[in-house]
PDB file of N, CA and C in Angstrom:
ATOM      1  N   MET A   1      77.515-100.200-117.310  1.00 70.00           N
ATOM      2  CA  MET A   1      78.725 -99.809-118.412  1.00 70.00           C
ATOM      3  C   MET A   1      80.001-100.054-117.605  1.00 70.00           C
ATOM      4  N   SER A   2      80.989-100.380-117.996  1.00 72.00           N
ATOM      5  CA  SER A   2      82.169-100.677-117.381  1.00 72.00           C
ATOM      6  C   SER A   2      83.183 -99.291-117.391  1.00 72.00           C
ATOM      7  N   TYR A   3      84.141 -99.065-116.852  1.00 70.00           N
ATOM      8  CA  TYR A   3      85.099 -98.222-117.085  1.00 70.00           C
ATOM      9  C   TYR A   3      85.953 -97.908-118.339  1.00 70.00           C
ATOM     10  N   LYS A   4      85.601 -99.003-119.213  1.00 78.00           N
ATOM     11  CA  LYS A   4      86.182 -98.819-120.638  1.00 78.00           C
ATOM     12  C   LYS A   4      86.002 -97.801-121.579  1.00 78.00           C
ATOM     13  N   ALA A   5      84.701 -97.073-121.292  1.00 72.00           N
ATOM     14  CA  ALA A   5      84.147 -95.967-122.066  1.00 72.00           C
ATOM     15  C   ALA A   5      85.019 -94.951-121.239  1.00 72.00           C
ATOM     16  N   ILE A   6      84.815 -94.703-120.209  1.00 75.00           N
ATOM     17  CA  ILE A   6      85.527 -93.485-119.299  1.00 75.00           C
ATOM     18  C   ILE A   6      86.851 -93.741-119.938  1.00 75.00           C
ATOM     19  N   ALA A   7      87.645 -94.761-119.980  1.00 77.00           N
ATOM     20  CA  ALA A   7      88.883 -94.591-120.253  1.00 77.00           C
ATOM     21  C   ALA A   7      89.441 -94.282-121.629  1.00 77.00           C
ATOM     22  N   LEU A   8      88.475 -94.247-122.688  1.00 76.00           N
ATOM     23  CA  LEU A   8      88.458 -94.293-123.927  1.00 76.00           C
ATOM     24  C   LEU A   8      88.294 -92.676-124.114  1.00 76.00           C
ATOM     25  N   VAL A   9      87.209 -91.866-123.344  1.00 69.00           N
ATOM     26  CA  VAL A   9      87.657 -90.464-123.073  1.00 69.00           C
ATOM     27  C   VAL A   9      88.994 -90.038-122.884  1.00 69.00           C
ATOM     28  N   HIS A  10      89.303 -90.473-121.564  1.00 68.00           N
ATOM     29  CA  HIS A  10      90.348 -89.995-120.865  1.00 68.00           C
ATOM     30  C   HIS A  10      91.590 -90.172-121.904  1.00 68.00           C
ATOM     31  N   SER A  11      91.853 -91.408-122.560  1.00 73.00           N
ATOM     32  CA  SER A  11      92.844 -91.902-123.519  1.00 73.00           C
ATOM     33  C   SER A  11      92.847 -90.583-125.049  1.00 73.00           C
ATOM     34  N   ASN A  12      91.908 -90.095-124.843  1.00 68.00           N
ATOM     35  CA  ASN A  12      91.816 -89.033-125.851  1.00 68.00           C
ATOM     36  C   ASN A  12      91.779 -87.862-125.718  1.00 68.00           C
ATOM     37  N   ILE A  13      92.845 -87.395-124.393  1.00 64.00           N
ATOM     38  CA  ILE A  13      93.011 -86.351-123.916  1.00 64.00           C
ATOM     39  C   ILE A  13      92.244 -85.063-123.945  1.00 64.00           C
ATOM     40  N   ALA A  14      90.986 -85.501-123.479  1.00 63.00           N
ATOM     41  CA  ALA A  14      89.656 -84.598-123.540  1.00 63.00           C
ATOM     42  C   ALA A  14      89.984 -84.004-121.981  1.00 63.00           C
ATOM     43  N   LYS A  15      89.759 -82.676-121.943  1.00 70.00           N
ATOM     44  CA  LYS A  15      89.701 -81.750-120.552  1.00 70.00           C
ATOM     45  C   LYS A  15      88.567 -82.231-119.825  1.00 70.00           C
ATOM     46  N   ARG A  16      87.482 -82.635-120.530  1.00 76.00           N
ATOM     47  CA  ARG A  16      86.093 -82.910-119.883  1.00 76.00           C
ATOM     48  C   ARG A  16      85.565 -83.445-120.496  1.00 76.00           C
ATOM     49  N   GLY A  17      84.423 -84.604-120.058  1.00 79.00           N
ATOM     50  CA  GLY A  17      83.807 -85.451-120.943  1.00 79.00           C
ATOM     51  C   GLY A  17      82.764 -85.869-119.933  1.00 79.00           C
ATOM     52  N   TYR A  18      81.838 -86.621-120.868  1.00 84.00           N
ATOM     53  CA  TYR A  18      80.682 -86.729-120.424  1.00 84.00           C
ATOM     54  C   TYR A  18      80.093 -88.256-120.981  1.00 84.00           C
ATOM     55  N   ILE A  19      79.775 -88.978-119.839  1.00 85.00           N
ATOM     56  CA  ILE A  19      79.403 -90.206-120.525  1.00 85.00           C
ATOM     57  C   ILE A  19      78.024 -90.693-120.265  1.00 85.00           C
ATOM     58  N   VAL A  20      77.197 -90.747-121.221  1.00 89.00           N
ATOM     59  CA  VAL A  20      75.773 -91.013-120.915  1.00 89.00           C
ATOM     60  C   VAL A  20      75.515 -92.488-121.008  1.00 89.00           C
ATOM     61  N   SER A  21      74.468 -92.995-120.368  1.00 89.00           N
ATOM     62  CA  SER A  21      73.957 -94.446-120.698  1.00 89.00           C
ATOM     63  C   SER A  21      72.586 -94.475-120.244  1.00 89.00           C
ATOM     64  N   THR A  22      71.718 -95.296-120.835  1.00 86.00           N
ATOM     65  CA  THR A  22      70.529 -95.293-120.500  1.00 86.00           C
ATOM     66  C   THR A  22      70.664 -96.176-119.126  1.00 86.00           C
ATOM     67  N   GLY A  23      71.601 -97.060-119.109  1.00 85.00           N
ATOM     68  CA  GLY A  23      71.688 -97.938-117.871  1.00 85.00           C
ATOM     69  C   GLY A  23      72.311 -97.298-116.704  1.00 85.00           C
ATOM     70  N   GLY A  24      73.158 -98.192-115.766  1.00 87.00           N
ATOM     71  CA  GLY A  24      73.760 -97.316-115.031  1.00 87.00           C
ATOM     72  C   GLY A  24      75.220 -97.881-115.291  1.00 87.00           C
ATOM     73  N   PHE A  25      76.052 -97.380-114.258  1.00 89.00           N
ATOM     74  CA  PHE A  25      77.519 -97.547-114.246  1.00 89.00           C
ATOM     75  C   PHE A  25      78.042 -98.368-113.242  1.00 89.00           C
ATOM     76  N   SER A  26      79.207 -99.443-113.791  1.00 90.00           N
ATOM     77  CA  SER A  26      79.987-100.366-112.431  1.00 90.00           C
ATOM     78  C   SER A  26      80.617 -99.187-111.848  1.00 90.00           C
ATOM     79  N   LYS A  27      80.739 -99.831-110.260  1.00 91.00           N
ATOM     80  CA  LYS A  27      81.448 -99.291-109.211  1.00 91.00           C
ATOM     81  C   LYS A  27      82.840 -98.736-109.609  1.00 91.00           C
ATOM     82  N   ASN A  28      83.573 -99.783-110.722  1.00 88.00           N
ATOM     83  CA  ASN A  28      84.799 -99.191-111.239  1.00 88.00           C
ATOM     84  C   ASN A  28      84.696 -98.122-111.894  1.00 88.00           C
ATOM     85  N   ALA A  29      83.831 -98.309-112.717  1.00 87.00           N
ATOM     86  CA  ALA A  29      83.329 -97.072-113.499  1.00 87.00           C
ATOM     87  C   ALA A  29      83.286 -95.559-112.888  1.00 87.00           C
ATOM     88  N   LYS A  30      82.372 -95.630-111.857  1.00 90.00           N
ATOM     89  CA  LYS A  30      81.997 -94.628-110.989  1.00 90.00           C
ATOM     90  C   LYS A  30      83.463 -94.007-110.188  1.00 90.00           C
ATOM     91  N   ARG A  31      84.232 -95.189-109.955  1.00 90.00           N
ATOM     92  CA  ARG A  31      85.512 -94.638-109.113  1.00 90.00           C
ATOM     93  C   ARG A  31      86.626 -93.970-109.908  1.00 90.00           C
ATOM     94  N   TYR A  32      86.403 -94.451-111.332  1.00 85.00           N
ATOM     95  CA  TYR A  32      87.468 -94.211-112.371  1.00 85.00           C
ATOM     96  C   TYR A  32      87.110 -92.673-112.661  1.00 85.00           C
ATOM     97  N   ALA A  33      85.724 -92.408-112.955  1.00 86.00           N
ATOM     98  CA  ALA A  33      85.279 -91.209-113.452  1.00 86.00           C
ATOM     99  C   ALA A  33      85.713 -89.826-112.342  1.00 86.00           C
ATOM    100  N   LYS A  34      85.500 -90.502-110.888  1.00 86.00           N
ATOM    101  CA  LYS A  34      85.784 -89.410-109.957  1.00 86.00           C
ATOM    102  C   LYS A  34      87.430 -88.864-110.085  1.00 86.00           C
ATOM    103  N   GLU A  35      88.217 -89.792-110.246  1.00 83.00           N
ATOM    104  CA  GLU A  35      89.628 -89.286-110.507  1.00 83.00           C
ATOM    105  C   GLU A  35      89.858 -88.641-111.576  1.00 83.00           C
ATOM    106  N   LEU A  36      88.869 -88.584-112.745  1.00 81.00           N
ATOM    107  CA  LEU A  36      89.000 -87.700-113.943  1.00 81.00           C
ATOM    108  C   LEU A  36      87.699 -86.744-113.790  1.00 81.00           C
ATOM    109  N   ILE A  37      87.936 -85.802-114.827  1.00 80.00           N
ATOM    110  CA  ILE A  37      86.917 -84.777-115.046  1.00 80.00           C
ATOM    111  C   ILE A  37      85.781 -85.188-116.194  1.00 80.00           C
ATOM    112  N   VAL A  38      85.280 -86.401-115.218  1.00 83.00           N
ATOM    113  CA  VAL A  38      84.209 -87.078-116.527  1.00 83.00           C
ATOM    114  C   VAL A  38      82.957 -87.318-115.713  1.00 83.00           C
ATOM    115  N   GLU A  39      81.920 -86.973-116.103  1.00 88.00           N
ATOM    116  CA  GLU A  39      80.401 -87.014-115.511  1.00 88.00           C
ATOM    117  C   GLU A  39      79.731 -87.979-115.966  1.00 88.00           C
ATOM    118  N   LEU A  40      79.415 -88.954-115.046  1.00 91.00           N
ATOM    119  CA  LEU A  40      78.495 -90.108-115.580  1.00 91.00           C
ATOM    120  C   LEU A  40      76.920 -89.726-115.245  1.00 91.00           C
ATOM    121  N   ILE A  41      76.232 -89.912-116.586  1.00 92.00           N
ATOM    122  CA  ILE A  41      75.038 -89.666-116.778  1.00 92.00           C
ATOM    123  C   ILE A  41      74.132 -90.905-116.914  1.00 92.00           C
ATOM    124  N   ASP A  42      73.574 -91.348-115.907  1.00 92.00           N
ATOM    125  CA  ASP A  42      72.600 -92.550-115.839  1.00 92.00           C
ATOM    126  C   ASP A  42      71.107 -92.137-116.625  1.00 92.00           C
ATOM    127  N   GLY A  43      70.352 -93.333-116.501  1.00 91.00           N
ATOM    128  CA  GLY A  43      69.087 -92.997-117.229  1.00 91.00           C
ATOM    129  C   GLY A  43      68.288 -92.161-116.373  1.00 91.00           C
ATOM    130  N   SER A  44      68.343 -92.267-115.166  1.00 91.00           N
ATOM    131  CA  SER A  44      67.390 -91.326-114.289  1.00 91.00           C
ATOM    132  C   SER A  44      67.965 -90.165-114.485  1.00 91.00           C
ATOM    133  N   ARG A  45      69.133 -89.577-114.461  1.00 92.00           N
ATOM    134  CA  ARG A  45      69.860 -88.286-114.369  1.00 92.00           C
ATOM    135  C   ARG A  45      69.438 -88.023-115.786  1.00 92.00           C
ATOM    136  N   LEU A  46      69.124 -88.676-116.909  1.00 90.00           N
ATOM    137  CA  LEU A  46      69.229 -87.952-118.061  1.00 90.00           C
ATOM    138  C   LEU A  46      67.854 -87.341-118.192  1.00 90.00           C
ATOM    139  N   ALA A  47      66.871 -88.294-117.702  1.00 90.00           N
ATOM    140  CA  ALA A  47      65.477 -87.924-117.768  1.00 90.00           C
ATOM    141  C   ALA A  47      64.993 -86.533-116.737  1.00 90.00           C
ATOM    142  N   GLU A  48      65.888 -86.666-115.939  1.00 91.00           N
ATOM    143  CA  GLU A  48      66.188 -85.129-114.920  1.00 91.00           C
ATOM    144  C   GLU A  48      66.144 -84.251-115.515  1.00 91.00           C
ATOM    145  N   ILE A  49      67.560 -84.133-116.576  1.00 90.00           N
ATOM    146  CA  ILE A  49      67.978 -83.069-117.730  1.00 90.00           C
ATOM    147  C   ILE A  49      66.812 -82.537-118.344  1.00 90.00           C
ATOM    148  N   TYR A  50      66.294 -83.972-119.221  1.00 88.00           N
ATOM    149  CA  TYR A  50      65.231 -83.643-120.062  1.00 88.00           C
ATOM    150  C   TYR A  50      64.266 -82.819-119.547  1.00 88.00           C
ATOM    151  N   ILE A  51      63.492 -83.112-118.536  1.00 88.00           N
ATOM    152  CA  ILE A  51      62.291 -82.767-117.766  1.00 88.00           C
ATOM    153  C   ILE A  51      62.415 -81.153-117.130  1.00 88.00           C
ATOM    154  N   GLU A  52      64.081 -80.909-116.944  1.00 87.00           N
ATOM    155  CA  GLU A  52      64.622 -79.376-116.535  1.00 87.00           C
ATOM    156  C   GLU A  52      64.344 -78.688-117.583  1.00 87.00           C
ATOM    157  N   PHE A  53      65.145 -79.235-118.777  1.00 86.00           N
ATOM    158  CA  PHE A  53      64.965 -78.579-119.887  1.00 86.00           C
ATOM    159  C   PHE A  53      63.667 -78.154-120.731  1.00 86.00           C
ATOM    160  N   ILE A  54      62.574 -79.315-120.590  1.00 83.00           N
ATOM    161  CA  ILE A  54      61.309 -78.986-121.202  1.00 83.00           C
ATOM    162  C   ILE A  54      60.841 -77.894-120.401  1.00 83.00           C
ATOM    163  N   GLU A  55      60.974 -77.942-119.017  1.00 81.00           N
ATOM    164  CA  GLU A  55      60.177 -77.062-118.227  1.00 81.00           C
ATOM    165  C   GLU A  55      60.702 -75.562-118.188  1.00 81.00           C
ATOM    166  N   GLY A  56      62.026 -75.443-118.566  1.00 77.00           N
ATOM    167  CA  GLY A  56      62.322 -74.296-118.985  1.00 77.00           C
ATOM    168  C   GLY A  56      62.140 -73.667-120.031  1.00 77.00           C
ATOM    169  N   HIS A  57      61.520 -74.415-121.117  1.00 72.00           N
ATOM    170  CA  HIS A  57      61.126 -73.944-122.559  1.00 72.00           C
ATOM    171  C   HIS A  57      59.838 -73.939-122.904  1.00 72.00           C
ATOM    172  N   LEU A  58      58.894 -74.110-121.882  1.00 68.00           N
ATOM    173  CA  LEU A  58      57.524 -74.051-121.777  1.00 68.00           C
ATOM    174  C   LEU A  58      56.879 -72.548-122.452  1.00 68.00           C
ATOM    175  N   ILE A  59      56.280 -72.663-122.913  1.00 65.00           N
ATOM    176  CA  ILE A  59      55.950 -71.266-123.406  1.00 65.00           C
ATOM    177  C   ILE A  59      54.567 -71.091-122.573  1.00 65.00           C
ATOM    178  N   THR A  60      54.853 -70.129-121.760  1.00 64.00           N
ATOM    179  CA  THR A  60      53.575 -69.493-120.601  1.00 64.00           C
ATOM    180  C   THR A  60      52.832 -68.578-121.430  1.00 64.00           C
ATOM    181  N   GLN A  61      52.969 -67.706-122.266  1.00 65.00           N
ATOM    182  CA  GLN A  61      51.976 -66.986-122.648  1.00 65.00           C
ATOM    183  C   GLN A  61      52.491 -67.057-124.571  1.00 65.00           C
ATOM    184  N   TYR A  62      51.433 -66.074-125.160  1.00 66.00           N
ATOM    185  CA  TYR A  62      51.926 -65.904-126.612  1.00 66.00           C
ATOM    186  C   TYR A  62      51.208 -64.552-126.554  1.00 66.00           C
ATOM    187  N   VAL A  63      51.279 -64.063-127.770  1.00 68.00           N
ATOM    188  CA  VAL A  63      50.823 -62.797-128.400  1.00 68.00           C
ATOM    189  C   VAL A  63      49.978 -63.132-129.510  1.00 68.00           C
ATOM    190  N   VAL A  64      48.686 -62.585-129.894  1.00 70.00           N
ATOM    191  CA  VAL A  64      48.348 -62.985-131.162  1.00 70.00           C
ATOM    192  C   VAL A  64      48.261 -61.601-131.977  1.00 70.00           C
ATOM    193  N   SER A  65      48.729 -61.663-133.062  1.00 71.00           N
ATOM    194  CA  SER A  65      48.776 -60.334-133.897  1.00 71.00           C
ATOM    195  C   SER A  65      47.774 -60.551-134.886  1.00 71.00           C
ATOM    196  N   LEU A  66      46.817 -59.614-134.932  1.00 72.00           N
ATOM    197  CA  LEU A  66      45.993 -59.617-136.201  1.00 72.00           C
ATOM    198  C   LEU A  66      46.345 -58.335-137.331  1.00 72.00           C
ATOM    199  N   PRO A  67      45.653 -58.832-138.489  1.00 73.00           N
ATOM    200  CA  PRO A  67      46.616 -57.703-139.435  1.00 73.00           C
ATOM    201  C   PRO A  67      45.532 -56.629-139.168  1.00 73.00           C
ATOM    202  N   ASN A  68      46.035 -55.261-139.695  1.00 75.00           N
ATOM    203  CA  ASN A  68      45.461 -54.141-139.584  1.00 75.00           C
ATOM    204  C   ASN A  68      44.412 -53.587-140.377  1.00 75.00           C
ATOM    205  N   ASN A  69      43.405 -54.036-140.471  1.00 61.00           N
ATOM    206  CA  ASN A  69      42.274 -53.812-141.913  1.00 61.00           C
ATOM    207  C   ASN A  69      41.578 -52.922-141.409  1.00 61.00           C
TER     208      ASN A  69
END
């Protein structure tokens, strides 16, 4: 992805931004994002975030409630 997407976030006077791409980012995009408060998330990092989220939300135990009859 080129720096144009990052410029779009910046031009909207965003205080912080995230750009997500299933691919990668050009060198210019990475350089430009460093100058701003924009985090670039490529496909590999997106997968890592997803796995961390899933692992943090796994059910490790459960309780069975039976009716009192």
